[in-house]
């Protein structure tokens, strides 16, 4: 009887164990399924755009290459849209559309002379939409400066001391000429916060001392409106600049991040913590950790506002931190999360892993069974079970099946419930390496530079790559606004906003420490567990669409009753226009494909109705790209990268002489062999064709220094991406010949889809340019394919600007991205 009862218990325990295992497996399978759904729900493609620099002047070309990274199989990206947005008023001041060829898009955008100086953002996306929003989006902050000698200089500063109880403060503007003469009667327009809905606005004039005073309401200044924008107008010269205002209620934000997600009693816990001020800036602070009002230890953050500490919490006790040197009240207590009584504590000492992830699991219950998963919130790579005889066990997980980059370790119990989660970087040191060399470290002005580079994998084996190459003046790079393709691909595109640090994936000791701390506090991803666990299969259904150029042809402002033919006249090359056509539907609607609108950069496409009664027709075009540009400009969060200061001057946007800030002289420059071609009218002709100072037809580098080309004369031009110019007899352009005819037709003009313009590299061994050559970008190439040895070589010349120059090479390999920099000096002859 006893034996029968005993065996019944054993059998029952076996059934329970089997049931628990089935339930655990079912739960794990459910989690894996949700991870798959979540991967379908989130965009799988990333867009990165490499710009030749991030400080420009007006009347200058911007050169860029767009890369599609981690491209989704079903995503159709054909067009790269680039819009230049002015930060202070969110206006779109320049835009262009460029074709993608497989994973790469090549383009340039000319900055008009009318652009005011100040802070701007390039907003880049593709034609592919998900639920009406771009599936990929990339922003690049830039600064636009001027090379012109200023007619006047304005300074803006906070003149009042900010003390408790003060309701208002004064901002003083002073204006004077470069020779220190006071500027009287200058018009000053200003507003606080958002231009569309400002906190306060004003208009005044400078007095006899060249001063104007603005009063700000301190108590109403918050982190959402703490910028004063000012526009000063004197003798038709306009200066725009801004100043940060002091936020009235200063408060530190403190967040704690226990490793794994929970604070567990009776074990040593690692806790990451982050301290920011209420403007989102990191704080370097010291604090004291308390247990039930008893000081335990002193803790500290670094310059990036991040730190970590270890302690053994006790269930039932209360833990908090007081800051000793932060903004806000020193008596405020920042409470740590609640301590749970039982559970596992995980520790990953090295989150920047090579080929094996090592996890320490501490648990008060020896012999516990656990399940582990490795995934990236899109795909599950590893599932396994682990059992430990002791309260502490060391788990080593090979990562051969895990891709390079950010991944997540999850620990689940026997019921399949997640207990701990940790972010790590797999194969951190397995990235491609690019070695860049020049034939010298120092050059004279107008001297030839030979640059070589080689791309290898981590094992020094050569790999093929497609890269873009930029060489520009070093002071045309603002480090706070630089984002390299490696850091963006692996970190910025995956995590929420992270503190600024240059070249995060470089692998030096300081960066490794920074990343270890970053992964500890940013392990709580923007793709949170709660969000993922709530996802359902219907959530994976995405409404995809593509931006398009559409429109309608009307007759006497009424809908048509039958289709009509539309002529499409576009600039096929610099000197030849082509004629294409399409048909509307029966009521006059039409849609134009990018291929139908391919045009020379900067040239418009003309649409007209091909009908005997065309004077009765009108055409209305709807450009979905322009509409989306305006929407994104008004809604996107645009960061302020300027150094926090209560003092500002317009001189910060004026290039100094040593920075290449020279006003170009109106000097005629001739080639050695002929000078007759320059005896023509200045500027481009009616077609937009021109000859630059070096005798190049429609030269991309000198669009503002040209003259009219003469029919029948021979010019140099570039037909492709090689560096050897060919000669060409200018025969005029079709648009000139058809100008009168086009005037009689009902037509519409629109910007086309552009192919890349060739970057002109001057050869000073053949061209004798008498005037100073102040090119800050010495070389740009959209895409260079290296050979089977991983090598490539380019040559170019220095300009007349001395100083330090930076080479930036970045692009894609078969399975990865690559980034590298190189520097050299230029000296005067």
Coordinates of C-alpha atoms in Angstrom, one line a residue, residues 259 267-272 289 296-299 307-313 347 520:
X259 CA 21.8 45.2 -14.4
X267 CA 23.2 39.4 -3.7
X268 CA 25.6 41.9 -5.1
X269 CA 23.8 44.1 -7.6
X270 CA 25.4 46.3 -10.3
X271 CA 23.4 49.5 -10.9
X272 CA 24.0 51.9 -13.7
X289 CA 23.7 56.3 -1.5
X296 CA 26.4 53.7 2.6
X297 CA 28.8 54.9 -0.1
X298 CA 29.7 57.9 -2.3
X299 CA 28.9 57.4 -6.0
X307 CA 28.2 56.0 -13.7
X308 CA 27.7 52.6 -11.9
X309 CA 28.0 51.3 -8.4
X310 CA 27.7 47.9 -6.6
X311 CA 25.9 47.1 -3.4
X312 CA 23.9 44.3 -1.7
X313 CA 20.3 45.5 -1.1
X347 CA 26.4 40.2 -14.3
X520 CA 24.4 49.1 -19.0

